[in-house]
Short mmCIF file of C-alpha atoms in Angstrom, two decimals:
data_model
loop_
_atom_site.label_atom_id
_atom_site.label_comp_id
_atom_site.label_asym_id
_atom_site.label_seq_id
_atom_site.Cartn_x
_atom_site.Cartn_y
_atom_site.Cartn_z
CA UNK J 19 -5.44 0.56 -1.49
CA UNK J 20 -3.17 0.62 -4.52
CA UNK J 21 -4.70 -0.29 -7.87
CA UNK J 22 -3.19 -0.70 -11.33
CA UNK J 23 -5.48 1.14 -13.73
CA UNK J 24 -4.63 1.34 -17.44
CA UNK J 25 -1.05 0.30 -16.60
CA UNK J 26 -0.61 3.06 -14.02
CA UNK J 27 -0.47 2.57 -10.26
CA UNK J 28 -2.83 4.76 -8.25
CA UNK J 29 -3.26 5.03 -4.51
CA UNK J 30 -6.69 5.35 -2.83
CA UNK J 31 -7.48 5.97 0.82
CA UNK J 32 -10.28 3.40 0.95
CA UNK J 33 -9.45 -0.15 2.03
CA UNK J 34 -12.11 -1.58 -0.29
CA UNK J 35 -13.64 -0.23 -3.47
CA UNK J 36 -16.40 -1.35 -5.79
CA UNK J 37 -16.22 -0.65 -9.51
CA UNK J 38 -18.85 2.09 -9.09
CA UNK J 39 -16.98 3.71 -6.18
CA UNK J 40 -13.78 3.80 -8.24
CA UNK J 41 -15.57 5.33 -11.22
CA UNK J 42 -17.21 7.91 -8.95
CA UNK J 43 -13.70 8.94 -7.83
CA UNK J 44 -12.07 8.86 -11.26
CA UNK J 45 -14.96 10.19 -13.39
CA UNK J 46 -17.32 12.07 -11.05
CA UNK J 47 -19.25 13.78 -13.86
CA UNK J 48 -19.37 10.90 -16.35
CA UNK J 49 -21.48 7.76 -16.00
CA UNK J 50 -22.18 6.94 -19.66
CA UNK J 51 -19.77 5.87 -22.36
CA UNK J 52 -17.53 3.90 -19.98
CA UNK J 53 -16.38 0.29 -20.36
CA UNK J 54 -14.75 -1.45 -17.40
CA UNK J 55 -12.71 -4.66 -17.40
CA UNK J 56 -11.01 -6.60 -14.63
CA UNK J 57 -8.34 -9.12 -15.64
CA UNK J 58 -9.45 -8.93 -19.28
CA UNK J 59 -13.11 -9.62 -18.43
CA UNK J 60 -15.69 -6.90 -19.06
CA UNK J 61 -17.83 -6.06 -16.03
CA UNK J 62 -21.44 -5.25 -17.03
CA UNK J 63 -22.75 -1.93 -15.74
CA UNK J 64 -25.44 -3.80 -13.79
CA UNK J 65 -22.65 -5.35 -11.66
CA UNK J 66 -20.60 -2.21 -10.96
CA UNK J 67 -22.03 -1.63 -7.48
CA UNK J 68 -21.55 -5.24 -6.37
CA UNK J 69 -18.13 -6.01 -7.88
CA UNK J 70 -15.29 -5.47 -5.40
CA UNK J 71 -11.76 -4.66 -6.50
CA UNK J 72 -8.53 -6.06 -5.11
CA UNK J 73 -4.95 -4.86 -5.44
CA UNK J 74 -4.01 -7.82 -7.64
CA UNK J 75 -6.61 -6.94 -10.31
CA UNK J 76 -5.55 -5.59 -13.70
CA UNK J 77 -8.08 -2.83 -14.38
CA UNK J 78 -8.85 -1.32 -17.78
CA UNK J 79 -11.17 1.66 -18.13
CA UNK J 80 -12.16 2.89 -21.57
CA UNK J 81 -14.16 6.05 -22.13
CA UNK J 82 -15.93 7.01 -25.33
CA UNK J 83 -15.07 10.33 -26.89
CA UNK J 84 -16.67 12.35 -29.63
CA UNK J 85 -14.79 13.43 -32.68
CA UNK J 86 -14.41 12.91 -36.34
#
């Protein structure tokens, strides 16, 4: 499966992915401080395991960082 994430194309071996599965691959050690949007609509964290992704989706992942 090829997905466009933050304007970059990435290839994944899985034929289907949920939001949570993608985040587990991309950010294995980070589960807090992440915002996820598909086609300009934010996906609530409570729906990450049940929301399936397709190759036509525009995906935006934002992670919080600390700093001053």
